[in-house]
Amino acid sequence: EVQLQASGGGLVQAGGSLRLSCATSGFTFDDYAIGWIRQAPGKEREGISCINNSDRNKYYADSVKGRFTIFSDNVKKTVHLQMNNLKPEDTAVYYCAALSTVGTMDPLGILVDFGTRGQGTQVTVSS
């Protein structure tokens, strides 16, 4: 059973940084795509980043490209999302998600629609 435990959210001022972590268990880490989905109040879920551990490809939404970096620790089976230069519009609940394959055509969309999600962690960016 895929299990995902997200942590690292909090309150930060605009321009600040946070690092989210996703501890995983119950599946073969090296074979899965793991990433982050966020949902702000009144908005749809948005896939923002994922890493395909099988080929090491990384994907980012345009809204976070250049500010967020995803990386994985294959020993600890944990995926991190380093978030820099945070903006108030980044305020949302962030969920870790995993899927055995996301392809290359629309990996973030596939992760949103079909990925298994863990519980969320709140990120609040004040202006």
mmCIF file with all atom_site columns, N, CA and C in Angstrom, residues 65-100:
data_model
loop_
_atom_site.group_PDB
_atom_site.id
_atom_site.type_symbol
_atom_site.label_atom_id
_atom_site.label_alt_id
_atom_site.label_comp_id
_atom_site.label_asym_id
_atom_site.label_entity_id
_atom_site.label_seq_id
_atom_site.pdbx_PDB_ins_code
_atom_site.Cartn_x
_atom_site.Cartn_y
_atom_site.Cartn_z
_atom_site.occupancy
_atom_site.B_iso_or_equiv
_atom_site.pdbx_formal_charge
_atom_site.auth_seq_id
_atom_site.auth_comp_id
_atom_site.auth_asym_id
_atom_site.auth_atom_id
_atom_site.pdbx_PDB_model_num
ATOM 1   N N  . LYS A 1 65  ? 8.298  27.314 -11.905 1.00 0.00 ? 65  LYS A N  1
ATOM 2   C CA . LYS A 1 65  ? 9.581  27.070 -12.563 1.00 0.00 ? 65  LYS A CA 1
ATOM 3   C C  . LYS A 1 65  ? 10.571 28.184 -12.221 1.00 0.00 ? 65  LYS A C  1
ATOM 4   N N  . GLY A 1 66  ? 11.779 27.780 -11.857 1.00 0.00 ? 66  GLY A N  1
ATOM 5   C CA . GLY A 1 66  ? 12.802 28.751 -11.487 1.00 0.00 ? 66  GLY A CA 1
ATOM 6   C C  . GLY A 1 66  ? 12.803 29.117 -10.022 1.00 0.00 ? 66  GLY A C  1
ATOM 7   N N  . ARG A 1 67  ? 11.749 28.757 -9.319  1.00 0.00 ? 67  ARG A N  1
ATOM 8   C CA . ARG A 1 67  ? 11.664 29.071 -7.881  1.00 0.00 ? 67  ARG A CA 1
ATOM 9   C C  . ARG A 1 67  ? 11.671 27.808 -7.026  1.00 0.00 ? 67  ARG A C  1
ATOM 10  N N  . PHE A 1 68  ? 11.073 26.746 -7.532  1.00 0.00 ? 68  PHE A N  1
ATOM 11  C CA . PHE A 1 68  ? 10.972 25.488 -6.789  1.00 0.00 ? 68  PHE A CA 1
ATOM 12  C C  . PHE A 1 68  ? 11.908 24.454 -7.400  1.00 0.00 ? 68  PHE A C  1
ATOM 13  N N  . THR A 1 69  ? 12.471 23.606 -6.533  1.00 0.00 ? 69  THR A N  1
ATOM 14  C CA . THR A 1 69  ? 13.341 22.528 -6.984  1.00 0.00 ? 69  THR A CA 1
ATOM 15  C C  . THR A 1 69  ? 12.927 21.238 -6.286  1.00 0.00 ? 69  THR A C  1
ATOM 16  N N  . ILE A 1 70  ? 12.735 20.184 -7.074  1.00 0.00 ? 70  ILE A N  1
ATOM 17  C CA . ILE A 1 70  ? 12.384 18.892 -6.499  1.00 0.00 ? 70  ILE A CA 1
ATOM 18  C C  . ILE A 1 70  ? 13.604 17.983 -6.550  1.00 0.00 ? 70  ILE A C  1
ATOM 19  N N  . PHE A 1 71  ? 13.807 17.218 -5.511  1.00 0.00 ? 71  PHE A N  1
ATOM 20  C CA . PHE A 1 71  ? 14.904 16.252 -5.503  1.00 0.00 ? 71  PHE A CA 1
ATOM 21  C C  . PHE A 1 71  ? 14.552 15.108 -4.569  1.00 0.00 ? 71  PHE A C  1
ATOM 22  N N  . SER A 1 72  ? 15.149 13.962 -4.832  1.00 0.00 ? 72  SER A N  1
ATOM 23  C CA . SER A 1 72  ? 14.815 12.770 -4.058  1.00 0.00 ? 72  SER A CA 1
ATOM 24  C C  . SER A 1 72  ? 16.042 12.201 -3.367  1.00 0.00 ? 72  SER A C  1
ATOM 25  N N  . ASP A 1 73  ? 15.801 11.611 -2.228  1.00 0.00 ? 73  ASP A N  1
ATOM 26  C CA . ASP A 1 73  ? 16.821 10.895 -1.450  1.00 0.00 ? 73  ASP A CA 1
ATOM 27  C C  . ASP A 1 73  ? 16.460 9.426  -1.539  1.00 0.00 ? 73  ASP A C  1
ATOM 28  N N  . ASN A 1 74  ? 17.163 8.709  -2.402  1.00 0.00 ? 74  ASN A N  1
ATOM 29  C CA . ASN A 1 74  ? 16.805 7.311  -2.645  1.00 0.00 ? 74  ASN A CA 1
ATOM 30  C C  . ASN A 1 74  ? 17.129 6.401  -1.471  1.00 0.00 ? 74  ASN A C  1
ATOM 31  N N  . VAL A 1 75  ? 18.021 6.819  -0.605  1.00 0.00 ? 75  VAL A N  1
ATOM 32  C CA . VAL A 1 75  ? 18.354 6.016  0.577   1.00 0.00 ? 75  VAL A CA 1
ATOM 33  C C  . VAL A 1 75  ? 17.228 6.130  1.603   1.00 0.00 ? 75  VAL A C  1
ATOM 34  N N  . LYS A 1 76  ? 16.786 7.362  1.851   1.00 0.00 ? 76  LYS A N  1
ATOM 35  C CA . LYS A 1 76  ? 15.729 7.582  2.835   1.00 0.00 ? 76  LYS A CA 1
ATOM 36  C C  . LYS A 1 76  ? 14.332 7.469  2.228   1.00 0.00 ? 76  LYS A C  1
ATOM 37  N N  . LYS A 1 77  ? 14.277 7.272  0.909   1.00 0.00 ? 77  LYS A N  1
ATOM 38  C CA . LYS A 1 77  ? 12.989 7.159  0.204   1.00 0.00 ? 77  LYS A CA 1
ATOM 39  C C  . LYS A 1 77  ? 12.105 8.371  0.507   1.00 0.00 ? 77  LYS A C  1
ATOM 40  N N  . THR A 1 78  ? 12.696 9.502  0.350   1.00 0.00 ? 78  THR A N  1
ATOM 41  C CA . THR A 1 78  ? 12.018 10.762 0.626   1.00 0.00 ? 78  THR A CA 1
ATOM 42  C C  . THR A 1 78  ? 12.203 11.703 -0.552  1.00 0.00 ? 78  THR A C  1
ATOM 43  N N  . VAL A 1 79  ? 11.171 12.451 -0.852  1.00 0.00 ? 79  VAL A N  1
ATOM 44  C CA . VAL A 1 79  ? 11.235 13.467 -1.899  1.00 0.00 ? 79  VAL A CA 1
ATOM 45  C C  . VAL A 1 79  ? 11.043 14.830 -1.252  1.00 0.00 ? 79  VAL A C  1
ATOM 46  N N  . HIS A 1 80  ? 11.886 15.773 -1.644  1.00 0.00 ? 80  HIS A N  1
ATOM 47  C CA . HIS A 1 80  ? 11.837 17.116 -1.086  1.00 0.00 ? 80  HIS A CA 1
ATOM 48  C C  . HIS A 1 80  ? 11.451 18.123 -2.163  1.00 0.00 ? 80  HIS A C  1
ATOM 49  N N  . LEU A 1 81  ? 10.797 19.179 -1.721  1.00 0.00 ? 81  LEU A N  1
ATOM 50  C CA . LEU A 1 81  ? 10.495 20.295 -2.615  1.00 0.00 ? 81  LEU A CA 1
ATOM 51  C C  . LEU A 1 81  ? 11.025 21.565 -1.955  1.00 0.00 ? 81  LEU A C  1
ATOM 52  N N  . GLN A 1 82  ? 12.105 22.079 -2.509  1.00 0.00 ? 82  GLN A N  1
ATOM 53  C CA . GLN A 1 82  ? 12.669 23.329 -2.010  1.00 0.00 ? 82  GLN A CA 1
ATOM 54  C C  . GLN A 1 82  ? 11.939 24.486 -2.694  1.00 0.00 ? 82  GLN A C  1
ATOM 55  N N  . MET A 1 83  ? 11.313 25.322 -1.895  1.00 0.00 ? 83  MET A N  1
ATOM 56  C CA . MET A 1 83  ? 10.520 26.423 -2.431  1.00 0.00 ? 83  MET A CA 1
ATOM 57  C C  . MET A 1 83  ? 11.171 27.743 -2.029  1.00 0.00 ? 83  MET A C  1
ATOM 58  N N  . ASN A 1 84  ? 11.640 28.467 -3.021  1.00 0.00 ? 84  ASN A N  1
ATOM 59  C CA . ASN A 1 84  ? 12.289 29.755 -2.792  1.00 0.00 ? 84  ASN A CA 1
ATOM 60  C C  . ASN A 1 84  ? 11.461 30.881 -3.389  1.00 0.00 ? 84  ASN A C  1
ATOM 61  N N  . ASN A 1 85  ? 11.738 32.083 -2.941  1.00 0.00 ? 85  ASN A N  1
ATOM 62  C CA . ASN A 1 85  ? 11.041 33.265 -3.452  1.00 0.00 ? 85  ASN A CA 1
ATOM 63  C C  . ASN A 1 85  ? 9.527  33.050 -3.452  1.00 0.00 ? 85  ASN A C  1
ATOM 64  N N  . LEU A 1 86  ? 9.018  32.638 -2.323  1.00 0.00 ? 86  LEU A N  1
ATOM 65  C CA . LEU A 1 86  ? 7.592  32.333 -2.226  1.00 0.00 ? 86  LEU A CA 1
ATOM 66  C C  . LEU A 1 86  ? 6.751  33.584 -2.391  1.00 0.00 ? 86  LEU A C  1
ATOM 67  N N  . LYS A 1 87  ? 5.585  33.397 -2.981  1.00 0.00 ? 87  LYS A N  1
ATOM 68  C CA . LYS A 1 87  ? 4.657  34.473 -3.253  1.00 0.00 ? 87  LYS A CA 1
ATOM 69  C C  . LYS A 1 87  ? 3.321  34.193 -2.561  1.00 0.00 ? 87  LYS A C  1
ATOM 70  N N  . PRO A 1 88  ? 2.539  35.217 -2.279  1.00 0.00 ? 88  PRO A N  1
ATOM 71  C CA . PRO A 1 88  ? 1.230  34.976 -1.650  1.00 0.00 ? 88  PRO A CA 1
ATOM 72  C C  . PRO A 1 88  ? 0.363  33.996 -2.449  1.00 0.00 ? 88  PRO A C  1
ATOM 73  N N  . GLU A 1 89  ? 0.498  34.004 -3.758  1.00 0.00 ? 89  GLU A N  1
ATOM 74  C CA . GLU A 1 89  ? -0.299 33.080 -4.582  1.00 0.00 ? 89  GLU A CA 1
ATOM 75  C C  . GLU A 1 89  ? 0.148  31.628 -4.461  1.00 0.00 ? 89  GLU A C  1
ATOM 76  N N  . ASP A 1 90  ? 1.250  31.388 -3.751  1.00 0.00 ? 90  ASP A N  1
ATOM 77  C CA . ASP A 1 90  ? 1.665  30.008 -3.477  1.00 0.00 ? 90  ASP A CA 1
ATOM 78  C C  . ASP A 1 90  ? 0.926  29.428 -2.273  1.00 0.00 ? 90  ASP A C  1
ATOM 79  N N  . THR A 1 91  ? 0.153  30.244 -1.583  1.00 0.00 ? 91  THR A N  1
ATOM 80  C CA . THR A 1 91  ? -0.597 29.773 -0.419  1.00 0.00 ? 91  THR A CA 1
ATOM 81  C C  . THR A 1 91  ? -1.585 28.693 -0.840  1.00 0.00 ? 91  THR A C  1
ATOM 82  N N  . ALA A 1 92  ? -1.480 27.541 -0.193  1.00 0.00 ? 92  ALA A N  1
ATOM 83  C CA . ALA A 1 92  ? -2.319 26.392 -0.545  1.00 0.00 ? 92  ALA A CA 1
ATOM 84  C C  . ALA A 1 92  ? -2.011 25.253 0.408   1.00 0.00 ? 92  ALA A C  1
ATOM 85  N N  . VAL A 1 93  ? -2.832 24.218 0.323   1.00 0.00 ? 93  VAL A N  1
ATOM 86  C CA . VAL A 1 93  ? -2.483 22.948 0.950   1.00 0.00 ? 93  VAL A CA 1
ATOM 87  C C  . VAL A 1 93  ? -1.698 22.143 -0.081  1.00 0.00 ? 93  VAL A C  1
ATOM 88  N N  . TYR A 1 94  ? -0.540 21.672 0.318   1.00 0.00 ? 94  TYR A N  1
ATOM 89  C CA . TYR A 1 94  ? 0.342  20.923 -0.570  1.00 0.00 ? 94  TYR A CA 1
ATOM 90  C C  . TYR A 1 94  ? 0.258  19.437 -0.218  1.00 0.00 ? 94  TYR A C  1
ATOM 91  N N  . TYR A 1 95  ? 0.056  18.631 -1.255  1.00 0.00 ? 95  TYR A N  1
ATOM 92  C CA . TYR A 1 95  ? -0.057 17.193 -1.101  1.00 0.00 ? 95  TYR A CA 1
ATOM 93  C C  . TYR A 1 95  ? 1.074  16.504 -1.849  1.00 0.00 ? 95  TYR A C  1
ATOM 94  N N  . CYS A 1 96  ? 1.619  15.502 -1.220  1.00 0.00 ? 96  CYS A N  1
ATOM 95  C CA . CYS A 1 96  ? 2.540  14.620 -1.912  1.00 0.00 ? 96  CYS A CA 1
ATOM 96  C C  . CYS A 1 96  ? 1.724  13.570 -2.655  1.00 0.00 ? 96  CYS A C  1
ATOM 97  N N  . ALA A 1 97  ? 2.153  13.200 -3.852  1.00 0.00 ? 97  ALA A N  1
ATOM 98  C CA . ALA A 1 97  ? 1.424  12.209 -4.643  1.00 0.00 ? 97  ALA A CA 1
ATOM 99  C C  . ALA A 1 97  ? 2.413  11.286 -5.335  1.00 0.00 ? 97  ALA A C  1
ATOM 100 N N  . ALA A 1 98  ? 1.982  10.065 -5.593  1.00 0.00 ? 98  ALA A N  1
ATOM 101 C CA . ALA A 1 98  ? 2.854  9.082  -6.237  1.00 0.00 ? 98  ALA A CA 1
ATOM 102 C C  . ALA A 1 98  ? 2.064  8.253  -7.238  1.00 0.00 ? 98  ALA A C  1
ATOM 103 N N  . LEU A 1 99  ? 2.762  7.833  -8.292  1.00 0.00 ? 99  LEU A N  1
ATOM 104 C CA . LEU A 1 99  ? 2.141  7.011  -9.339  1.00 0.00 ? 99  LEU A CA 1
ATOM 105 C C  . LEU A 1 99  ? 3.239  6.201  -9.996  1.00 0.00 ? 99  LEU A C  1
ATOM 106 N N  . SER A 1 100 ? 2.901  5.011  -10.434 1.00 0.00 ? 100 SER A N  1
ATOM 107 C CA . SER A 1 100 ? 3.926  4.131  -11.009 1.00 0.00 ? 100 SER A CA 1
ATOM 108 C C  . SER A 1 100 ? 4.481  4.682  -12.317 1.00 0.00 ? 100 SER A C  1
#
